[in-house]
Coordinates of C-alpha atoms and ligand atoms in Angstrom, one line a residue:
S19 CA -17.8 8.3 38.6
S20 CA -16.9 10.8 36.3
L21 CA -17.5 9.9 32.2
P22 CA -14.5 9.1 30.2
Q23 CA -12.5 11.8 28.5
L24 CA -10.7 12.3 25.7
P25 CA -7.4 10.4 25.3
P26 CA -4.3 12.9 26.9
D27 CA -3.0 15.6 24.4
P28 CA 0.6 16.7 24.8
N29 CA 0.3 20.1 24.2
F30 CA -0.9 22.4 26.3
L31 CA -1.7 24.7 23.5
P32 CA -3.0 22.2 21.4
F33 CA -2.5 24.3 17.9
L34 CA 0.8 24.7 19.0
G35 CA 1.7 21.2 18.6
T36 CA -0.4 20.9 15.2
L37 CA 2.2 23.9 13.5
R38 CA 5.3 22.5 15.3
W39 CA 4.6 18.6 13.2
L40 CA 3.1 20.6 10.1
R41 CA 6.4 22.1 9.8
Q42 CA 8.3 18.9 10.0
G43 CA 6.5 16.9 7.6
F44 CA 5.4 13.2 7.6
T45 CA 9.1 11.9 8.5
G46 CA 8.4 14.8 12.2
L47 CA 5.3 13.6 12.8
N48 CA 6.7 9.7 13.5
I49 CA 9.3 10.9 15.1
Y50 CA 7.1 13.5 17.0
L51 CA 4.4 10.7 17.7
R52 CA 6.8 8.0 18.9
S53 CA 8.2 10.9 21.5
V54 CA 4.6 11.4 22.6
H55 CA 3.7 7.3 23.4
H56 CA 6.5 7.2 24.9
R57 CA 5.6 9.7 27.7
L58 CA 1.5 9.7 27.9
G59 CA 1.3 5.4 26.9
P60 CA -0.5 4.0 23.8
I61 CA -3.1 5.9 23.0
I62 CA -3.1 9.9 22.7
S63 CA -5.0 12.6 20.8
L64 CA -4.1 16.1 19.4
R65 CA -6.7 18.8 18.5
V66 CA -5.7 18.8 14.7
S67 CA -8.4 20.6 14.0
S68 CA -12.6 20.6 15.5
R69 CA -12.0 16.8 15.3
P70 CA -9.7 15.2 17.6
A71 CA -6.9 12.9 16.0
I72 CA -6.6 10.1 18.2
F73 CA -3.4 7.9 18.0
V74 CA -2.9 4.3 18.8
A75 CA 0.0 2.4 19.2
N76 CA -0.3 -1.0 20.8
G77 CA -1.6 -3.8 19.0
S78 CA -3.9 -5.2 22.1
L79 CA -6.3 -2.2 21.9
A80 CA -6.3 -2.0 18.1
H81 CA -7.9 -5.3 18.1
Q82 CA -10.3 -4.4 20.7
A83 CA -11.2 -1.4 18.2
L84 CA -11.4 -3.0 14.7
V85 CA -12.0 -6.9 15.5
L86 CA -14.0 -6.3 18.1
N87 CA -15.6 -3.3 18.1
G88 CA -15.3 -3.5 14.2
A89 CA -18.6 -2.1 13.0
V90 CA -18.4 0.9 15.0
F91 CA -14.0 2.0 14.2
A92 CA -15.5 0.9 10.2
D93 CA -15.5 4.5 9.3
R94 CA -14.0 6.8 7.1
P95 CA -13.1 10.7 7.8
P96 CA -14.8 13.4 5.4
A97 CA -12.8 13.3 2.7
A98 CA -10.4 16.3 2.7
P99 CA -10.9 19.2 -0.9
T100 CA -7.9 17.2 -2.7
S101 CA -9.3 13.9 -2.3
K102 CA -12.9 15.0 -2.8
I103 CA -11.6 15.4 -6.3
T104 CA -9.4 12.4 -6.5
S105 CA -11.7 10.3 -5.5
S106 CA -15.1 11.3 -7.0
N107 CA -16.8 12.5 -3.9
Q108 CA -15.7 9.5 -2.0
H109 CA -16.9 6.7 -4.4
V110 CA -14.4 4.6 -3.9
I111 CA -13.5 2.1 -1.3
T112 CA -10.6 3.8 0.2
S113 CA -12.3 6.7 1.3
G114 CA -16.0 5.2 1.0
I115 CA -18.5 6.2 4.0
Y116 CA -19.0 2.8 5.6
G117 CA -22.4 1.8 4.2
A118 CA -24.4 0.7 1.1
T119 CA -21.8 2.2 -1.9
W120 CA -18.5 1.3 -0.3
R121 CA -19.8 -2.6 0.2
T122 CA -20.8 -2.5 -2.9
L123 CA -17.8 -1.5 -4.4
R124 CA -15.8 -3.2 -2.0
R125 CA -17.8 -6.6 -2.6
N126 CA -17.1 -6.3 -6.4
L127 CA -13.4 -5.4 -6.0
T128 CA -12.7 -8.7 -3.8
S129 CA -15.1 -11.3 -5.8
E130 CA -14.6 -10.2 -9.5
I131 CA -11.2 -9.5 -9.3
L132 CA -9.2 -10.9 -6.0
Q133 CA -11.1 -14.2 -6.0
P134 CA -8.0 -17.0 -6.1
S135 CA -9.7 -18.0 -9.3
R136 CA -9.7 -14.8 -11.3
V137 CA -6.1 -14.0 -9.6
R138 CA -4.6 -17.4 -11.4
S139 CA -6.0 -16.4 -14.3
Y140 CA -3.6 -13.6 -14.8
S141 CA -0.5 -15.8 -14.1
H142 CA 0.8 -15.3 -17.7
A143 CA 1.1 -11.4 -17.1
R144 CA 3.1 -12.3 -13.1
R145 CA 5.5 -14.6 -15.8
W146 CA 5.7 -12.1 -18.6
V147 CA 7.0 -9.4 -16.0
L148 CA 8.8 -11.7 -14.6
E149 CA 10.6 -12.1 -17.8
I150 CA 11.1 -7.9 -18.1
L151 CA 12.7 -7.8 -14.7
S152 CA 15.3 -10.6 -15.8
D153 CA 16.0 -9.0 -18.9
R154 CA 16.2 -5.9 -17.4
F155 CA 19.1 -7.6 -14.5
R156 CA 20.9 -9.4 -16.9
K157 CA 21.5 -6.6 -19.4
H158 CA 22.8 -4.9 -16.4
G159 CA 26.0 -7.3 -16.1
S160 CA 27.1 -8.7 -12.3
E161 CA 29.1 -5.8 -11.7
E162 CA 26.9 -2.7 -12.4
P163 CA 24.9 -1.4 -9.3
I164 CA 21.8 -2.1 -9.9
V165 CA 19.1 0.8 -8.2
V166 CA 16.3 -1.9 -7.9
V167 CA 13.4 -0.2 -7.1
D168 CA 12.6 2.4 -10.4
H169 CA 12.6 -2.1 -11.6
F170 CA 10.2 -2.8 -9.0
H171 CA 7.8 0.2 -9.8
Y172 CA 7.7 -0.4 -13.2
A173 CA 7.0 -4.4 -12.5
M174 CA 4.0 -3.5 -10.0
F175 CA 2.8 -0.9 -12.8
A176 CA 2.7 -3.4 -15.7
L177 CA 1.0 -6.0 -13.2
L178 CA -1.7 -3.7 -12.0
A179 CA -2.3 -1.6 -15.1
L180 CA -2.9 -5.5 -17.0
M181 CA -5.5 -6.5 -14.3
C182 CA -7.3 -3.0 -14.7
F183 CA -7.9 -2.6 -18.4
G184 CA -7.1 -6.1 -19.9
D185 CA -3.9 -7.7 -21.1
K186 CA -3.8 -5.8 -24.1
L187 CA -1.8 -3.1 -23.1
D188 CA 1.8 -2.8 -24.9
E189 CA 5.1 -1.5 -22.5
E190 CA 4.1 2.2 -24.1
Q191 CA 1.0 2.2 -22.5
I192 CA 2.0 1.1 -19.6
K193 CA 4.4 3.5 -18.9
E194 CA 2.2 6.7 -19.9
V195 CA -0.4 5.5 -17.1
G196 CA 2.3 4.4 -14.3
Y197 CA 3.8 8.6 -15.6
V198 CA 0.8 9.7 -14.7
Q199 CA -0.1 8.0 -11.6
R200 CA 3.3 8.5 -10.5
R201 CA 3.1 12.0 -10.6
M202 CA 0.0 12.3 -8.6
L203 CA 1.5 10.3 -5.9
L204 CA 4.8 12.0 -5.4
N205 CA 3.1 15.0 -5.5
F206 CA 0.4 14.2 -3.3
S207 CA 2.0 15.8 0.0
R208 CA 3.0 18.7 -1.1
F209 CA -1.0 19.5 -2.4
N210 CA -1.7 18.5 1.3
I211 CA -1.4 22.1 2.7
L212 CA -4.2 22.8 -0.2
N213 CA -6.8 21.0 2.7
L214 CA -5.8 23.4 5.6
F215 CA -8.1 25.8 5.7
P216 CA -9.5 24.8 2.7
K217 CA -11.4 28.3 1.4
L218 CA -8.2 30.4 2.6
T219 CA -5.5 28.4 0.9
K220 CA -7.9 28.0 -2.2
L221 CA -7.1 32.1 -2.6
I222 CA -3.4 31.6 -1.1
Y223 CA -2.0 29.1 -3.5
K224 CA -4.4 29.7 -6.4
S225 CA -1.1 28.3 -8.4
K226 CA -1.0 24.9 -6.8
W227 CA -4.7 24.4 -6.9
E228 CA -4.3 24.5 -10.5
E229 CA -1.3 22.6 -10.9
F230 CA -3.5 19.7 -8.9
L231 CA -6.4 20.1 -11.5
Q232 CA -3.7 19.8 -13.9
I233 CA -2.5 16.9 -12.8
R234 CA -5.8 15.4 -12.0
R235 CA -6.4 16.2 -15.9
E236 CA -3.8 14.6 -17.6
Q237 CA -4.6 11.6 -15.0
E238 CA -8.2 11.3 -17.1
D239 CA -6.8 11.9 -20.5
V240 CA -4.7 8.8 -20.1
L241 CA -7.0 6.5 -18.2
L242 CA -10.3 7.5 -20.1
P243 CA -9.0 6.5 -23.5
L244 CA -8.2 3.1 -21.8
I245 CA -12.0 2.7 -20.1
R246 CA -13.7 3.7 -23.6
A247 CA -11.9 0.7 -25.5
R248 CA -12.8 -1.5 -22.8
R249 CA -16.3 -0.8 -23.4
K250 CA -16.0 -1.1 -26.9
I251 CA -14.7 -4.8 -26.8
V252 CA -16.9 -6.0 -23.5
Q253 CA -19.5 -4.8 -26.2
E254 CA -18.7 -6.5 -29.1
E255 CA -16.1 -9.4 -28.5
N256 CA -18.0 -10.7 -25.2
K257 CA -16.2 -14.3 -24.6
D258 CA -12.7 -14.5 -25.9
Y259 CA -10.9 -12.3 -23.2
V260 CA -9.9 -12.8 -19.2
Q261 CA -11.9 -10.1 -17.7
S262 CA -10.2 -7.2 -16.3
Y263 CA -11.4 -4.7 -13.5
V264 CA -12.8 -1.8 -15.8
D265 CA -15.2 -4.4 -17.3
T266 CA -16.6 -4.9 -13.8
L267 CA -17.4 -1.6 -13.2
L268 CA -18.8 -1.0 -16.6
D269 CA -22.3 -2.5 -15.1
L270 CA -22.1 -2.2 -11.7
E271 CA -25.0 -0.2 -10.4
L272 CA -25.0 2.1 -7.5
P273 CA -27.3 0.9 -4.3
D274 CA -28.1 3.9 -3.3
E275 CA -28.5 6.3 -6.1
K276 CA -30.1 3.2 -8.7
R277 CA -27.3 4.4 -11.6
K278 CA -24.4 3.6 -13.1
L279 CA -21.2 4.4 -12.7
N280 CA -20.2 7.8 -14.2
E281 CA -16.6 8.0 -15.6
N282 CA -15.3 9.8 -13.5
E283 CA -15.7 7.5 -10.8
I284 CA -14.6 4.6 -13.0
I285 CA -11.2 6.6 -13.5
S286 CA -10.7 7.1 -9.4
L287 CA -11.6 3.7 -8.8
C288 CA -8.9 2.8 -11.5
S289 CA -6.7 5.5 -10.0
E290 CA -7.4 3.3 -6.5
F291 CA -6.5 0.2 -7.9
L292 CA -3.1 0.9 -9.1
N293 CA -2.1 3.1 -6.7
G294 CA -3.2 0.8 -4.1
G295 CA -1.5 -2.9 -5.2
T296 CA 1.9 -0.8 -7.1
D297 CA 4.1 1.4 -4.3
T298 CA 2.9 -0.8 -1.8
T299 CA 4.4 -3.7 -3.1
A300 CA 7.3 -2.0 -4.7
T301 CA 8.5 -0.4 -1.5
T302 CA 8.1 -3.9 0.3
L303 CA 10.0 -5.6 -2.5
Q304 CA 12.8 -3.4 -1.8
W305 CA 12.9 -3.7 1.8
I306 CA 13.5 -7.1 1.5
M307 CA 15.9 -7.0 -0.9
A308 CA 17.4 -4.6 0.9
N309 CA 17.8 -7.2 3.9
L310 CA 18.9 -9.8 2.1
V311 CA 21.9 -8.5 0.7
K312 CA 22.9 -6.5 4.0
N313 CA 22.4 -10.3 5.4
P314 CA 23.7 -13.1 2.9
E315 CA 23.3 -16.2 5.5
I316 CA 19.6 -15.1 5.5
Q317 CA 19.6 -14.8 1.3
E318 CA 21.7 -18.3 1.4
R319 CA 19.3 -20.6 3.2
L320 CA 16.6 -18.9 1.5
Y321 CA 18.3 -20.0 -1.8
Q322 CA 18.6 -23.3 -0.5
E323 CA 14.9 -23.4 0.3
I324 CA 13.8 -22.8 -3.1
K325 CA 16.5 -25.2 -4.5
G326 CA 15.3 -28.2 -2.6
V327 CA 11.5 -27.6 -3.7
A328 CA 11.8 -26.4 -7.0
G329 CA 14.9 -28.6 -7.8
E330 CA 18.5 -27.5 -9.4
E331 CA 17.4 -27.3 -12.8
A332 CA 14.1 -25.1 -12.5
K333 CA 13.9 -22.2 -14.6
E334 CA 11.3 -20.9 -12.8
I335 CA 9.4 -20.9 -9.4
E336 CA 5.8 -21.3 -9.9
E337 CA 3.3 -19.6 -7.7
E338 CA 2.0 -22.6 -6.4
E339 CA 5.9 -24.2 -5.4
A340 CA 5.9 -20.6 -3.0
H341 CA 3.5 -22.3 -0.8
K342 CA 5.4 -24.7 -0.3
M343 CA 9.1 -22.6 1.2
P344 CA 8.1 -21.9 4.5
Y345 CA 11.4 -20.2 4.5
L346 CA 10.2 -17.8 1.7
K347 CA 7.3 -16.8 3.7
A348 CA 8.5 -15.7 6.9
V349 CA 11.1 -14.1 4.6
V350 CA 8.0 -11.3 3.5
L351 CA 6.2 -11.8 6.6
E352 CA 9.9 -10.3 8.4
G353 CA 9.9 -7.9 6.1
L354 CA 6.2 -6.8 6.4
R355 CA 6.8 -6.4 10.4
R356 CA 10.3 -4.9 9.8
H357 CA 9.2 -2.3 7.2
P358 CA 5.9 -1.8 6.8
P359 CA 5.0 0.4 3.7
G360 CA 2.3 2.3 5.6
H361 CA 3.8 3.5 9.1
M362 CA 0.3 4.3 9.7
V363 CA -3.3 2.7 8.4
L364 CA -6.0 4.5 6.2
P365 CA -7.1 7.2 8.6
H366 CA -10.6 5.6 10.6
S367 CA -13.6 7.5 12.1
V368 CA -16.2 6.0 14.3
T369 CA -20.1 6.2 14.0
E370 CA -20.9 6.7 17.5
D371 CA -19.1 7.9 20.5
T372 CA -17.1 4.8 21.9
V373 CA -14.6 4.3 24.6
L374 CA -11.2 2.3 23.9
G375 CA -8.5 2.0 26.7
G376 CA -10.5 3.6 28.9
Y377 CA -10.6 7.0 26.5
K378 CA -13.3 8.4 25.0
I379 CA -13.6 8.8 21.0
P380 CA -15.5 10.7 20.4
K381 CA -18.2 10.3 17.1
K382 CA -16.4 12.8 14.9
G383 CA -12.7 11.7 15.7
T384 CA -10.2 10.6 13.4
V385 CA -8.4 7.5 14.9
N386 CA -5.3 6.6 13.6
F387 CA -3.6 2.9 14.2
M388 CA 0.2 3.1 14.0
V389 CA 1.6 0.0 12.3
A390 CA 5.2 0.7 12.5
E391 CA 4.9 1.1 16.7
I392 CA 3.0 -2.3 16.6
G393 CA 4.8 -4.4 14.8
R394 CA 8.2 -3.0 16.4
D395 CA 6.4 -3.3 19.7
P396 CA 9.3 -4.5 22.5
A397 CA 6.5 -5.7 24.5
V398 CA 5.6 -8.4 21.8
W399 CA 9.0 -8.7 19.8
D400 CA 12.0 -9.7 21.1
E401 CA 14.5 -7.7 19.6
P402 CA 12.4 -5.9 17.0
M403 CA 14.6 -3.7 15.3
A404 CA 16.5 -7.0 14.5
F405 CA 15.5 -9.0 10.8
K406 CA 15.7 -12.2 12.1
P407 CA 12.8 -14.3 10.1
E408 CA 13.2 -17.6 12.2
R409 CA 10.7 -16.0 14.7
F410 CA 8.1 -16.8 12.1
M411 CA 9.5 -20.4 11.4
G412 CA 7.8 -22.0 15.0
E413 CA 4.6 -24.2 15.4
E414 CA 2.8 -21.2 16.4
S415 CA 2.2 -19.2 13.1
V416 CA 1.2 -15.3 12.9
D417 CA -2.3 -14.8 12.0
I418 CA -1.4 -11.8 9.8
T419 CA -5.2 -10.5 9.3
G420 CA -5.3 -9.9 13.0
S421 CA -8.4 -11.6 13.7
R422 CA -7.3 -13.8 16.9
G423 CA -5.2 -10.9 17.7
I424 CA -2.7 -8.6 16.7
K425 CA 0.8 -8.5 16.8
M426 CA 1.3 -7.2 13.6
M427 CA -0.4 -5.4 11.0
P428 CA 0.7 -4.3 7.6
F429 CA -2.4 -4.7 5.8
G430 CA -4.7 -3.3 8.9
A431 CA -7.5 -5.6 10.7
G432 CA -11.4 -5.7 10.5
R433 CA -13.9 -4.8 8.6
R434 CA -11.5 -1.9 6.1
I435 CA -8.4 -4.6 6.2
C436 CA -6.8 -4.3 2.7
P437 CA -8.5 -6.3 0.0
G438 CA -5.4 -6.9 -2.0
I439 CA -3.7 -8.3 1.6
G440 CA -4.0 -12.0 -0.6
L441 CA -2.8 -10.7 -4.5
A442 CA 0.0 -8.5 -2.1
M443 CA 1.4 -11.8 -0.5
L444 CA 1.4 -13.5 -4.1
H445 CA 3.3 -10.5 -6.0
L446 CA 5.9 -10.6 -2.7
E447 CA 6.5 -14.6 -2.7
Y448 CA 7.1 -14.8 -6.2
Y449 CA 9.1 -11.9 -7.6
V450 CA 11.3 -12.5 -4.2
A451 CA 11.8 -16.6 -5.5
N452 CA 12.7 -15.9 -8.7
M453 CA 14.8 -13.3 -7.8
V454 CA 17.1 -15.2 -5.5
R455 CA 16.4 -18.3 -8.0
E456 CA 18.4 -16.3 -10.5
F457 CA 20.7 -14.1 -9.3
E458 CA 22.9 -14.0 -5.8
W459 CA 22.3 -10.2 -4.9
K460 CA 25.5 -8.8 -3.4
E461 CA 26.4 -5.5 -1.5
V462 CA 28.5 -3.0 -3.9
K463 CA 31.3 -1.6 -1.9
G464 CA 30.8 2.3 -1.3
C465 CA 26.8 2.1 -1.6
E466 CA 26.5 -0.3 1.6
V467 CA 22.8 -0.7 2.1
D468 CA 21.2 1.5 5.0
L469 CA 18.3 1.1 6.3
A470 CA 17.3 4.8 7.0
E471 CA 14.0 5.6 5.9
K472 CA 12.1 8.4 4.6
V473 CA 8.4 9.4 4.1
E474 CA 7.2 9.8 0.7
F475 CA 3.6 8.1 0.1
T476 CA 5.0 5.2 1.8
V477 CA 8.0 5.1 3.8
V478 CA 10.7 4.1 1.8
M479 CA 14.5 3.7 2.2
K480 CA 15.6 7.3 2.5
H481 CA 19.0 5.7 -0.2
P482 CA 17.7 3.4 -2.5
L483 CA 19.1 0.0 -2.5
K484 CA 21.9 -0.7 -5.0
A485 CA 23.0 -4.0 -5.2
R486 CA 24.3 -5.9 -8.0
A487 CA 22.9 -9.2 -9.4
V488 CA 25.7 -12.0 -9.9
P489 CA 23.3 -14.6 -12.0
R490 CA 23.7 -18.1 -10.0
Ligands
LIG8 C1 2.5 -4.9 0.4 C2 1.7 -4.4 -0.9 C3 0.0 -3.8 0.7 C4 0.1 -3.2 1.2 C5 1.3 -3.3 2.5 C6 -1.6 -2.8 2.4 C7 -2.2 -2.4 3.0 C8 -3.1 -1.5 3.4 C9 -3.5 -0.7 4.6 C10 -2.6 -0.6 5.7 C11 -4.9 -0.4 4.1 C12 -5.9 0.5 5.2 C13 -6.0 -0.2 5.9 C14 -7.1 0.4 7.3 O1 -7.7 1.3 6.4 O2 -7.8 -0.3 8.4 C15 -5.1 -0.6 2.9 C16 -6.6 -0.9 2.0 C17 -6.9 -1.0 0.5 N1 -5.7 -1.7 0.0 FE1 -3.9 -2.3 0.4 N2 -2.3 -2.8 0.6 C18 -1.4 -3.4 -0.5 C19 -2.1 -4.1 -1.4 C20 -2.8 -3.8 -1.9 C21 -3.4 -4.3 -3.5 C22 -1.9 -5.4 -4.3 C23 -4.2 -3.8 -3.7 C24 -5.5 -4.6 -4.9 C25 -5.4 -4.4 -5.7 C26 -5.2 -3.3 -2.3 C27 -6.8 -1.9 -2.7 C28 -6.7 -1.8 -1.4 C29 -7.7 -1.2 -1.0 C30 -8.8 -1.1 -2.4 C31 -7.7 -0.1 0.0 C32 -9.0 0.4 1.2 C33 -9.8 -0.7 1.6 C34 -11.1 -0.2 2.4 O3 -11.4 1.0 2.8 O4 -11.9 -1.2 2.6 N3 -4.1 -3.1 -1.6 N4 -4.0 -1.7 2.6

């Protein structure tokens, strides 16, 4: 028998395909890939550079790769030139090579910051941010349309910034951190061109390179003083404070290099923490609220559940109460299925040549898993494009970590699964519940909800939701 071949490639002349989607940008790439999958099946490859890029659009194949053959698929490709700088040479979790350094950094985040009792110690921050949100919405009055996503961005930045730098930040500092982080994020795809034939583009796009480095420097200027201030607090006060992410990084030792992290690496890790949990969650909140505005009967059923659990007079839904609300959970899951903020997980790479779905996956290949396609697969989901939380109300619950099988994977699956999954679910449930408890969200005449998508950093609403918040 012959050795397995690479997955089918739609392009007779591979380079032409690459040029086509470079011209169309990320939105174009998504549409192009979807059409290729329809023609050639759930696993395809594109020759982009010397490394073939493989795309997997099927939950069962994703499960075989990421869960059943997890160790082999847990690596990341080498960082492109711009990410080399933002990741301090892959000394962060998201782009870390599968090995001891990545494991140390990831374990530090999950066991020091994202474990349940530490997450509980930040509940005052969530309540504070909820008050800020409600104040802002109430100030608008029930007639004036609110562009909700701007407020969600601020709210999520505030939460993550407090967890990152400690709970003594004020609103001005939070705004400043939000500004430098968002500037990097929104320019991310513009700078991508610098990663194509880097030696050449560094010359041709000299000013773009300088602009990129300038944005990184501004980020350093804002984050470094916060990191140094924290070092002082840890050294001086020693007990009377809630531990922050930066605190855990100050003492951490890299296992291979046997040294502590330098300041540049700490900046990259903080930046990763802030970005990982803000844009993703704010985007998802917006999609969920859009569907609640578009479907008042779903919003009403949710409100009835909230009232039933918390009581008519409750002023705030406590975090623990959210666990007693199965319909709330179903609404959030349906939001993540129908509108995953990332249409693909971060690129994976394999540690050795391997086989998937009968095709060869070469060691230097990049493997991309198509989250949106998987969650909208008509062979798995009935009416996949409809927003129906009821589908999650049956006896058989969907396992969102995918360990027993993958029907949707908004957080990825396997060894690289999003470590923030618990925190993200908490934020989504807590804010959706409280916003629906306090206000009835209504469509604005002339600005009807439009579910069209646009690729920004995440996949966002092309026409951001504008809605009225009528106090209940
Ligand atoms: C709705 C919210 C979120 C979604 C949909 C989401 C989704 C994802 C996805 C798809 C991945 C890539 C998985 C892979 O490559 O296989 C990922 C990785 C990651 N996420 Fe999240 N995420 C969310 C919130 C968060 C939060 C709140 C944090 C941190 C506080 C976080 C931190 C990370 C980190 C550090 C990684 C890299 C993991 C690794 O490479 O080992 N995310 N996330």
